[in-house]
Amino acid sequence: MPSQTVTFDRVNDAKVNPYIPFSSTILEVVRHTQKEYTFRMAYEGPVKPGQFFEVSMPKFGEAPISVSGIVPGKSVDLTIRRVGRVTNEVFETYVGQKLFLRGPFGNGFDVGLYCDGECVVVAGGTGVSPVRGVIDALAASATPEDKHVIVGFKSPSDMLFRDDLARWDKKLDLILTVDGAPEGYEGKVGLVTKYIPDLALKDVKSAKAVVVGPPPMMRFSIRGLLELGFAEENIWVSQERRMCCGLGKCGHCRIGDKYVCLDGPVFNYTVSKDMLD
């Protein structure tokens, strides 16, 4: 029998096969700190804040990275922290070069849920990345005065998205705090939970909240919101730190009967409260 020639089209095959990565051009690189950069990647498809891509480098592996910004039909922002073999190699690529992506994976934040009425976003450290698009939408909403954002970082030098923070401060009620600061620092100091009791809400029972950050921060922030009177069903969280292969096949994202890569990473608190991590 005559031999058959098998053709492989990475771009088109990647659209129907989630295991196949596609190449994406780096449009811009924004440096936030020595360890955190945002890579603006060419991407034209649908995507939501809170979803994630697998970023890969041949011979080095891949890493799940949350979407931190979206320009519809043009690009997505991926804010990456330099913490391992894959991300170390990613940091050696520059504008005009390419990275391989798979995704987007998981569910994201339905931004429209939070733009009507009062809303509170509490985010810490790199947890600001997946909610950056949500905060942008709140700042552009019809009632930005009803939107409250509490953002915390370890120190002033660890702050991300400084231009966005300055813009948000003019549009909505922004509380920016750091865990610790050098002598002479004039900003707020303290954990994000310190400022939750001071939120001036008109109707806490109908207000919505989004909480993203390290697990202890999320746990105590949610406790503070519940003590303030928030309804459990009006709180959403992201379990982004548990993302892994994106397809729920490796099992590393499993918490109980849920797979973060498939069922999350965004969960309503009524679901996430029973996910013992």
Coordinates of C-alpha atoms in Angstrom, one line a residue:
M1 CA 0.0 0.0 0.0
P2 CA 1.3 3.5 -0.7
S3 CA 2.4 5.4 2.3
Q4 CA 0.3 8.3 3.5
T5 CA 1.7 11.7 4.2
V6 CA 0.5 13.1 7.5
T7 CA 0.4 16.9 7.6
F8 CA 0.5 18.9 10.9
D9 CA -0.8 22.5 11.1
R10 CA 0.0 23.7 14.6
V11 CA -2.2 26.8 14.5
N12 CA -5.4 25.1 13.2
D13 CA -4.9 21.9 15.2
A14 CA -4.4 23.9 18.4
K15 CA -7.9 25.3 17.9
V16 CA -9.5 21.9 18.2
N17 CA -6.9 20.0 20.3
P18 CA -6.3 21.6 23.7
Y19 CA -3.1 19.5 24.1
I20 CA -1.4 21.3 21.2
P21 CA 0.2 24.7 22.0
F22 CA 0.1 27.6 19.6
S23 CA 2.7 30.3 19.1
S24 CA 2.0 33.8 20.2
T25 CA 4.1 36.9 19.6
I26 CA 5.2 39.1 22.6
L27 CA 3.9 42.6 21.8
E28 CA 5.2 44.3 25.0
V29 CA 7.0 43.5 28.2
V30 CA 6.2 45.6 31.3
R31 CA 8.5 45.2 34.3
H32 CA 6.8 45.7 37.7
T33 CA 9.5 44.3 40.1
Q34 CA 12.7 42.4 39.7
K35 CA 10.6 39.1 39.8
E36 CA 7.3 40.1 38.1
Y37 CA 6.8 41.1 34.5
T38 CA 3.7 41.3 32.4
F39 CA 4.0 39.8 28.9
R40 CA 1.5 41.2 26.5
M41 CA 0.8 38.4 24.1
A42 CA -1.0 38.4 20.7
Y43 CA -4.3 36.6 21.0
E44 CA -7.6 37.1 19.1
G45 CA -10.0 34.6 20.7
P46 CA -12.6 34.9 23.5
V47 CA -11.2 35.1 27.1
K48 CA -12.4 36.3 30.5
P49 CA -10.6 37.7 33.6
G50 CA -9.8 34.8 35.9
Q51 CA -9.1 32.3 33.2
F52 CA -5.6 31.1 32.5
F53 CA -3.2 30.0 29.8
E54 CA -0.4 27.4 29.9
V55 CA 2.8 29.1 28.9
S56 CA 5.5 26.8 27.5
M57 CA 9.1 26.8 26.4
P58 CA 10.4 23.8 24.4
K59 CA 12.7 21.6 26.5
F60 CA 11.8 23.5 29.7
G61 CA 8.1 22.7 30.3
E62 CA 5.0 24.8 30.9
A63 CA 3.4 26.8 33.6
P64 CA -0.2 28.0 34.2
I65 CA -0.5 31.8 34.2
S66 CA -3.7 33.8 34.9
V67 CA -4.9 36.4 32.5
S68 CA -4.2 39.9 33.9
G69 CA -5.4 42.0 31.1
I70 CA -7.5 41.8 27.8
V71 CA -7.6 43.8 24.7
P72 CA -10.5 42.1 22.8
G73 CA -9.4 40.7 19.5
K74 CA -5.8 41.8 19.9
S75 CA -4.0 40.6 23.1
V76 CA -3.9 39.2 26.6
D77 CA -1.7 40.2 29.4
L78 CA 0.1 37.4 31.4
T79 CA 1.8 38.6 34.6
I80 CA 4.5 36.1 35.4
R81 CA 6.6 35.7 38.5
R82 CA 10.1 34.4 38.1
V83 CA 10.1 31.4 40.5
G84 CA 11.3 28.3 38.6
R85 CA 12.8 26.6 35.6
V86 CA 10.1 27.5 33.1
T87 CA 9.5 31.1 34.2
N88 CA 13.3 31.7 34.4
E89 CA 13.5 30.9 30.7
V90 CA 10.4 32.9 29.8
F91 CA 12.1 36.0 31.3
E92 CA 14.8 35.6 28.7
T93 CA 12.4 36.3 25.8
Y94 CA 11.7 39.8 24.5
V95 CA 9.4 41.9 22.4
G96 CA 9.0 40.4 18.9
Q97 CA 9.9 36.9 20.1
K98 CA 7.3 34.1 20.6
L99 CA 6.0 31.9 23.5
F100 CA 3.9 28.9 23.2
L101 CA 0.4 29.0 24.7
R102 CA -2.5 26.6 25.4
G103 CA -5.9 27.8 26.5
P104 CA -7.6 29.7 27.8
F105 CA -8.7 27.2 30.4
G106 CA -11.1 27.2 33.3
N107 CA -14.0 29.5 34.0
G108 CA -13.5 33.2 34.7
F109 CA -15.2 36.1 36.4
D110 CA -18.5 37.2 34.9
V111 CA -17.7 40.9 35.1
G112 CA -21.3 42.0 34.5
L113 CA -22.3 40.5 37.9
Y114 CA -20.2 43.0 39.8
C115 CA -20.9 46.2 37.9
D116 CA -24.4 46.7 39.1
G117 CA -24.8 47.8 42.7
E118 CA -22.1 47.7 45.4
C119 CA -19.1 45.5 45.1
V120 CA -15.9 44.9 47.1
V121 CA -12.7 43.4 45.7
V122 CA -10.0 42.2 48.1
A123 CA -6.8 41.1 46.5
G124 CA -3.3 40.4 47.7
G125 CA 0.1 40.3 45.9
T126 CA 0.0 38.4 42.6
G127 CA -3.7 37.8 43.3
V128 CA -4.3 41.2 41.8
S129 CA -3.5 39.8 38.4
P130 CA -6.7 37.7 37.8
V131 CA -8.9 40.5 39.1
R132 CA -7.3 43.4 37.3
G133 CA -9.9 43.1 34.5
V134 CA -12.7 43.0 37.0
I135 CA -11.4 46.2 38.7
D136 CA -11.0 47.9 35.3
A137 CA -14.7 47.1 34.6
L138 CA -15.8 48.4 38.1
A139 CA -13.9 51.7 37.5
A140 CA -15.7 52.1 34.2
S141 CA -19.1 51.2 35.5
A142 CA -22.0 53.6 35.9
T143 CA -21.6 53.8 39.7
P144 CA -17.9 53.6 40.4
E145 CA -18.5 55.4 43.8
D146 CA -20.2 52.1 44.9
K147 CA -17.1 50.0 44.1
H148 CA -14.5 49.4 46.8
V149 CA -11.1 47.8 46.2
I150 CA -8.7 46.7 48.9
V151 CA -5.3 45.8 47.5
G152 CA -2.3 44.7 49.6
F153 CA 1.4 43.9 48.9
K154 CA 4.3 42.8 51.1
S155 CA 6.1 46.1 50.7
P156 CA 6.1 49.2 48.5
S157 CA 8.8 47.6 46.3
D158 CA 6.5 44.6 45.6
M159 CA 3.6 46.7 44.2
L160 CA 2.3 45.6 40.8
F161 CA 0.3 47.7 38.2
R162 CA 1.3 51.0 39.6
D163 CA -0.2 53.0 36.7
D164 CA -3.5 51.1 37.2
L165 CA -3.4 51.8 40.9
A166 CA -3.1 55.5 40.3
R167 CA -6.0 55.4 37.8
W168 CA -8.2 53.3 40.0
D169 CA -7.6 55.7 42.9
K170 CA -9.2 58.5 40.9
K171 CA -12.2 56.4 39.8
L172 CA -13.3 54.3 42.8
D173 CA -12.8 53.8 46.5
L174 CA -9.3 52.3 46.5
I175 CA -7.4 51.2 49.7
L176 CA -3.8 50.4 49.0
T177 CA -1.8 48.9 51.8
V178 CA 1.5 47.1 52.5
D179 CA 2.3 44.6 55.1
G180 CA 5.5 46.5 56.1
A181 CA 7.3 49.6 54.9
P182 CA 10.5 51.5 55.6
E183 CA 10.5 54.5 57.9
G184 CA 9.0 57.5 56.3
Y185 CA 6.5 55.7 54.1
E186 CA 3.3 57.7 53.9
G187 CA 0.9 55.1 52.7
K188 CA -1.3 52.7 54.6
V189 CA 0.4 49.8 56.4
G190 CA -1.3 46.6 57.6
L191 CA -3.0 43.5 56.2
V192 CA -6.0 43.9 53.9
T193 CA -8.2 42.4 56.6
K194 CA -7.5 45.5 58.8
Y195 CA -9.6 47.7 56.4
I196 CA -12.6 45.4 55.8
P197 CA -14.5 46.6 58.9
D198 CA -14.2 50.2 57.7
L199 CA -16.0 49.7 54.4
A200 CA -18.8 52.1 54.1
L201 CA -21.6 50.1 52.4
K202 CA -25.2 51.1 51.8
D203 CA -26.7 47.7 51.7
V204 CA -24.3 44.9 52.7
K205 CA -26.9 42.2 52.2
S206 CA -27.0 42.8 48.5
A207 CA -23.3 43.8 48.0
K208 CA -21.0 41.4 46.1
A209 CA -17.4 40.6 46.8
V210 CA -14.4 39.1 45.0
V211 CA -11.5 37.8 47.0
V212 CA -8.2 36.5 45.5
G213 CA -4.8 36.0 47.1
P214 CA -2.8 33.7 49.4
P215 CA -5.0 31.1 51.2
P216 CA -4.7 32.6 54.7
M217 CA -5.5 36.1 53.3
M218 CA -8.5 34.7 51.5
R219 CA -9.7 32.8 54.6
F220 CA -9.5 35.8 57.0
S221 CA -10.8 38.3 54.4
I222 CA -13.9 36.1 53.8
R223 CA -14.4 35.8 57.5
G224 CA -14.3 39.6 57.8
L225 CA -16.8 40.0 55.0
L226 CA -19.2 37.5 56.6
E227 CA -18.9 39.3 59.9
L228 CA -19.7 42.5 58.1
G229 CA -23.0 40.9 56.9
F230 CA -22.2 39.7 53.4
A231 CA -24.3 36.8 52.1
E232 CA -22.2 33.7 51.3
E233 CA -23.7 33.5 47.8
N234 CA -22.5 37.0 47.0
I235 CA -18.8 36.2 47.5
W236 CA -16.6 34.8 44.7
V237 CA -13.0 33.5 45.0
S238 CA -10.3 32.2 42.7
Q239 CA -8.3 29.0 43.6
E240 CA -5.7 30.0 41.0
R241 CA -2.7 28.6 42.9
R242 CA -4.1 25.1 42.3
M243 CA -4.1 25.3 38.5
C244 CA -2.0 22.7 36.8
C245 CA -2.4 21.0 33.4
G246 CA -5.5 22.9 32.4
L247 CA -7.4 19.8 31.5
G248 CA -8.1 18.0 34.8
K249 CA -6.0 15.0 33.6
C250 CA -3.0 15.2 35.9
G251 CA -5.1 15.3 39.1
H252 CA -2.9 18.0 40.8
C253 CA -5.8 20.5 40.8
R254 CA -8.3 18.1 42.5
I255 CA -9.8 19.3 45.8
G256 CA -12.4 16.8 47.0
D257 CA -14.7 16.1 44.0
K258 CA -13.8 19.4 42.2
Y259 CA -11.1 20.0 39.6
V260 CA -9.8 23.5 39.7
C261 CA -8.7 23.5 36.1
L262 CA -12.2 22.5 34.9
D263 CA -14.7 23.6 37.6
G264 CA -12.7 26.7 38.5
P265 CA -10.5 28.5 39.2
V266 CA -13.3 30.9 40.0
F267 CA -15.8 29.6 42.5
N268 CA -18.7 31.0 44.4
Y269 CA -18.0 30.8 48.1
T270 CA -21.0 28.5 48.7
V271 CA -19.0 25.9 46.7
S272 CA -15.4 26.8 47.7
K273 CA -16.1 26.8 51.5
D274 CA -16.4 23.0 51.4
M275 CA -13.2 22.5 49.3
L276 CA -10.8 21.5 52.0
D277 CA -7.3 22.3 50.6

